[in-house]
Coordinates of C-alpha atoms in Angstrom, one line a residue:
Chain A
D1 CA 139.8 125.5 35.4
I2 CA 139.2 127.4 38.7
V3 CA 137.8 125.1 41.3
M4 CA 135.2 126.5 43.7
T5 CA 134.7 124.9 47.1
Q6 CA 131.9 125.7 49.5
S7 CA 131.4 124.9 53.2
P8 CA 129.3 123.7 54.8
L9 CA 127.2 121.6 52.3
T10 CA 124.2 121.7 54.6
L11 CA 123.4 124.5 57.0
P12 CA 120.5 124.1 59.5
V13 CA 119.5 127.5 60.9
T14 CA 116.9 128.7 63.3
P15 CA 114.7 131.6 62.0
G16 CA 116.1 134.9 63.3
E17 CA 119.6 133.5 63.7
P18 CA 122.5 134.4 61.5
A19 CA 124.0 132.1 58.9
S20 CA 127.2 132.1 57.0
V21 CA 128.5 130.2 53.9
S22 CA 132.1 130.0 52.9
C23 CA 133.5 129.8 49.4
W24 CA 137.2 129.2 48.4
S25 CA 138.6 129.4 44.9
S26 CA 141.7 127.5 43.7
Q27 CA 143.0 130.7 42.1
S28 CA 142.7 134.3 43.2
L29 CA 139.6 136.0 41.9
L30 CA 141.1 139.5 42.5
H31 CA 141.4 141.2 39.2
T32 CA 144.1 143.8 38.5
N33 CA 141.3 146.4 38.7
E34 CA 141.0 145.4 42.4
Y35 CA 137.5 143.9 42.1
N36 CA 136.8 140.3 43.0
Y37 CA 135.1 138.4 40.2
L38 CA 132.7 136.4 42.4
N39 CA 128.9 136.1 42.3
W40 CA 126.5 134.5 44.8
Y41 CA 123.2 132.8 43.7
L42 CA 120.3 131.3 45.5
Q43 CA 118.3 128.5 44.0
K44 CA 115.0 128.2 45.9
P45 CA 113.3 124.9 45.8
G46 CA 111.9 124.2 42.4
Q47 CA 113.1 127.5 41.0
S48 CA 115.9 128.8 38.8
P49 CA 118.9 130.4 40.4
Q50 CA 118.6 134.1 41.3
L51 CA 121.5 136.6 41.6
L52 CA 122.2 137.8 45.2
I53 CA 125.7 139.3 45.2
Y54 CA 128.1 140.3 42.5
L55 CA 131.7 141.6 42.6
G56 CA 132.0 139.8 45.8
S57 CA 130.1 142.2 48.0
N58 CA 127.5 144.2 45.9
R59 CA 123.9 143.2 46.5
A60 CA 121.8 142.7 43.4
S61 CA 118.7 144.8 42.8
G62 CA 115.9 143.8 45.2
V63 CA 118.0 141.7 47.5
P64 CA 117.3 142.4 51.1
D65 CA 120.0 144.0 53.1
R66 CA 120.2 141.1 55.5
F67 CA 122.4 139.5 52.8
S68 CA 126.0 140.6 52.6
G69 CA 129.1 139.3 50.8
S70 CA 132.7 139.7 51.8
G71 CA 136.1 138.4 51.2
S72 CA 138.9 138.8 48.6
G73 CA 141.4 136.8 46.7
T74 CA 140.5 133.1 47.3
D75 CA 138.4 133.4 50.4
F76 CA 134.8 134.6 50.4
R77 CA 131.8 134.6 52.6
L78 CA 128.0 135.1 52.3
K79 CA 126.3 136.2 55.5
I80 CA 122.6 136.4 56.3
N81 CA 122.0 138.5 59.4
R82 CA 118.7 137.0 60.4
V83 CA 117.5 134.1 58.5
E84 CA 113.9 134.0 57.4
A85 CA 111.8 131.0 56.2
E86 CA 111.9 132.3 52.6
D87 CA 115.8 132.0 52.6
V88 CA 115.7 128.2 52.3
G89 CA 117.3 126.8 49.2
V90 CA 120.8 126.1 47.8
Y91 CA 123.4 128.9 47.7
Y92 CA 126.1 128.8 45.1
C93 CA 129.2 130.9 44.6
M94 CA 130.4 131.3 41.0
Q95 CA 133.6 132.8 39.6
T96 CA 133.5 134.9 36.4
L97 CA 137.2 135.8 36.3
Q98 CA 137.9 133.3 33.4
T99 CA 136.0 130.8 31.3
P100 CA 134.9 128.2 31.9
Y101 CA 132.9 129.9 34.6
T102 CA 132.6 127.6 37.5
F103 CA 130.3 127.1 40.5
G104 CA 130.8 125.7 44.0
Q105 CA 129.0 122.5 45.0
G106 CA 126.2 124.5 46.7
T107 CA 125.2 124.9 50.3
K108 CA 121.7 123.8 51.3
L109 CA 120.2 126.1 53.9
E110 CA 117.5 124.4 56.0
I111 CA 115.2 125.8 58.7
K112 CA 115.5 124.0 62.0
Chain B
Q1 CA 110.0 143.0 32.6
V2 CA 112.8 140.8 31.4
Q3 CA 111.7 137.2 30.7
L4 CA 113.4 134.1 29.3
V5 CA 111.0 131.4 28.4
Q6 CA 112.4 128.0 27.6
S7 CA 110.9 125.2 25.6
G8 CA 109.4 122.2 27.2
A9 CA 110.8 118.9 28.6
E10 CA 112.3 116.4 26.2
V11 CA 112.8 112.7 26.3
K12 CA 115.4 111.3 23.9
K13 CA 117.2 108.1 23.3
P14 CA 120.9 107.7 23.5
G15 CA 122.7 108.9 20.4
A16 CA 119.9 111.3 19.5
S17 CA 120.0 115.1 19.4
V18 CA 118.0 117.7 21.1
K19 CA 117.5 121.4 20.5
I20 CA 116.2 123.7 23.3
S21 CA 115.0 127.2 22.8
C22 CA 115.1 130.3 25.0
K23 CA 112.8 133.1 24.0
A24 CA 113.6 136.5 25.4
S25 CA 111.3 139.4 26.0
G26 CA 111.2 142.7 27.8
Y27 CA 114.6 144.0 26.5
T28 CA 116.6 144.3 23.3
F29 CA 117.6 140.7 22.6
T30 CA 120.9 141.6 20.8
A31 CA 122.1 143.9 23.7
N32 CA 122.8 141.0 26.1
S33 CA 124.6 137.7 25.5
I34 CA 123.0 134.4 26.6
H35 CA 124.7 131.7 28.6
W36 CA 123.6 128.1 29.1
V37 CA 124.0 126.2 32.3
R38 CA 123.5 122.5 33.1
Q39 CA 122.3 121.0 36.3
A40 CA 122.3 117.2 36.6
P41 CA 119.8 115.7 39.1
G42 CA 120.8 116.7 42.6
Q43 CA 124.0 118.3 41.4
S44 CA 125.5 121.7 41.2
L45 CA 125.6 124.0 38.2
E46 CA 127.9 123.7 35.2
W47 CA 128.6 126.4 32.7
V48 CA 128.0 125.1 29.1
G49 CA 128.8 128.0 27.0
W50 CA 127.9 131.5 25.8
I51 CA 126.6 133.2 22.6
N52 CA 126.9 136.8 21.8
T53 CA 123.4 137.5 20.5
G54 CA 124.6 140.5 18.5
N55 CA 127.2 138.9 16.3
G56 CA 126.7 135.2 17.0
K57 CA 130.1 134.6 18.4
T58 CA 130.2 131.6 20.7
K59 CA 132.4 130.1 23.4
Y60 CA 132.0 126.7 24.9
S61 CA 133.3 124.9 28.0
Q62 CA 135.8 122.3 26.8
Q63 CA 133.6 119.6 28.3
F64 CA 130.8 120.4 25.9
Q65 CA 132.4 121.9 22.8
D66 CA 132.4 118.8 20.7
R67 CA 128.7 118.1 21.2
V68 CA 127.0 121.4 21.8
T69 CA 126.1 124.1 19.3
L70 CA 124.7 127.5 20.3
T71 CA 122.8 129.6 17.8
R72 CA 120.3 132.5 17.9
D73 CA 117.5 133.9 15.7
T74 CA 117.5 137.7 16.3
S75 CA 114.2 138.1 14.4
A76 CA 112.6 135.8 17.0
S77 CA 114.6 137.0 20.0
T78 CA 115.4 133.4 20.6
A79 CA 118.6 131.5 21.5
Y80 CA 119.0 127.8 20.9
M81 CA 121.2 125.1 22.3
E82 CA 121.6 121.8 20.4
I83 CA 123.2 118.8 21.9
N84 CA 124.3 115.9 19.8
S85 CA 125.1 112.3 20.6
L86 CA 123.1 112.3 23.8
R87 CA 124.0 109.9 26.5
S88 CA 122.4 109.0 29.8
E89 CA 124.8 111.2 31.7
D90 CA 123.3 114.2 29.8
T91 CA 120.0 113.8 31.7
A92 CA 119.7 117.2 33.3
V93 CA 117.9 120.5 33.5
F94 CA 119.4 123.1 31.2
Y95 CA 119.0 126.8 31.9
C96 CA 119.5 129.8 29.7
A97 CA 120.6 133.0 31.5
R98 CA 121.0 136.6 30.4
E99 CA 124.3 138.2 30.8
D100 CA 124.6 141.6 32.4
Y101 CA 128.0 142.8 31.2
D102 CA 129.9 145.6 32.9
F103 CA 132.0 147.0 30.1
W104 CA 134.3 149.0 32.4
R105 CA 135.2 146.1 34.6
D106 CA 134.8 143.4 32.0
Y107 CA 132.5 141.7 34.5
V108 CA 129.8 139.2 33.9
K109 CA 126.9 138.3 36.0
F110 CA 123.7 136.4 35.1
D111 CA 120.8 138.6 36.1
S112 CA 117.9 136.7 34.7
W113 CA 117.3 133.0 34.1
G114 CA 114.9 130.9 32.2
Q115 CA 112.7 128.4 34.0
G116 CA 114.8 125.4 32.9
T117 CA 114.3 122.6 30.4
L118 CA 114.5 119.0 31.6
V119 CA 116.2 116.7 29.1
T120 CA 115.9 113.0 29.9
V121 CA 118.1 110.6 28.0
S122 CA 116.8 107.0 28.3
S123 CA 116.6 103.9 26.1

């Protein structure tokens, strides 16, 4: 199984400041078609996860442009340009290169 | 709009079975597969398995394949997950999620999720 590892596990951020979450995979997620098979989800408190980023860097419909995804192979990053109060929750990376699909441990973003 | 509505919370004793439903609306049910994801208290997300709602084909995570059965009723636009031989470690919230499949890239993402069903296993 592909192991997904995230850092940090907790991320205190001041509103208006940038934030970044890192995600590493135990195997390359770069497909032969040159796309990275990685999604990012946000689980807000008391809610179900919601899709933020797919194919490593594509924003899902309705996701604000302050969110961006980058990286390739085994090293990925989710960046938030200017954190807002509504961005609190747990961020998960997930690989869909092969089953079983696997998630990172999650990164909890908190407002300072 | 796309909606997945799951059945309510369940409390079961160890060794019992539970069957959770996930009713879809707002789209053609058989056009998108349904995945199931487990989240134990305070823990991350675990992929349980997947059902092709069109042909009923299933695939399970090895961790769950001996005790989980995924089915669907196309006439009711509803997917089901049954878990047998429940144990205390199965206490978790289970989510169904709709698959958005990119045929050209063979790429899967979950674009809509149910509200979750809490299963509590306790004697």
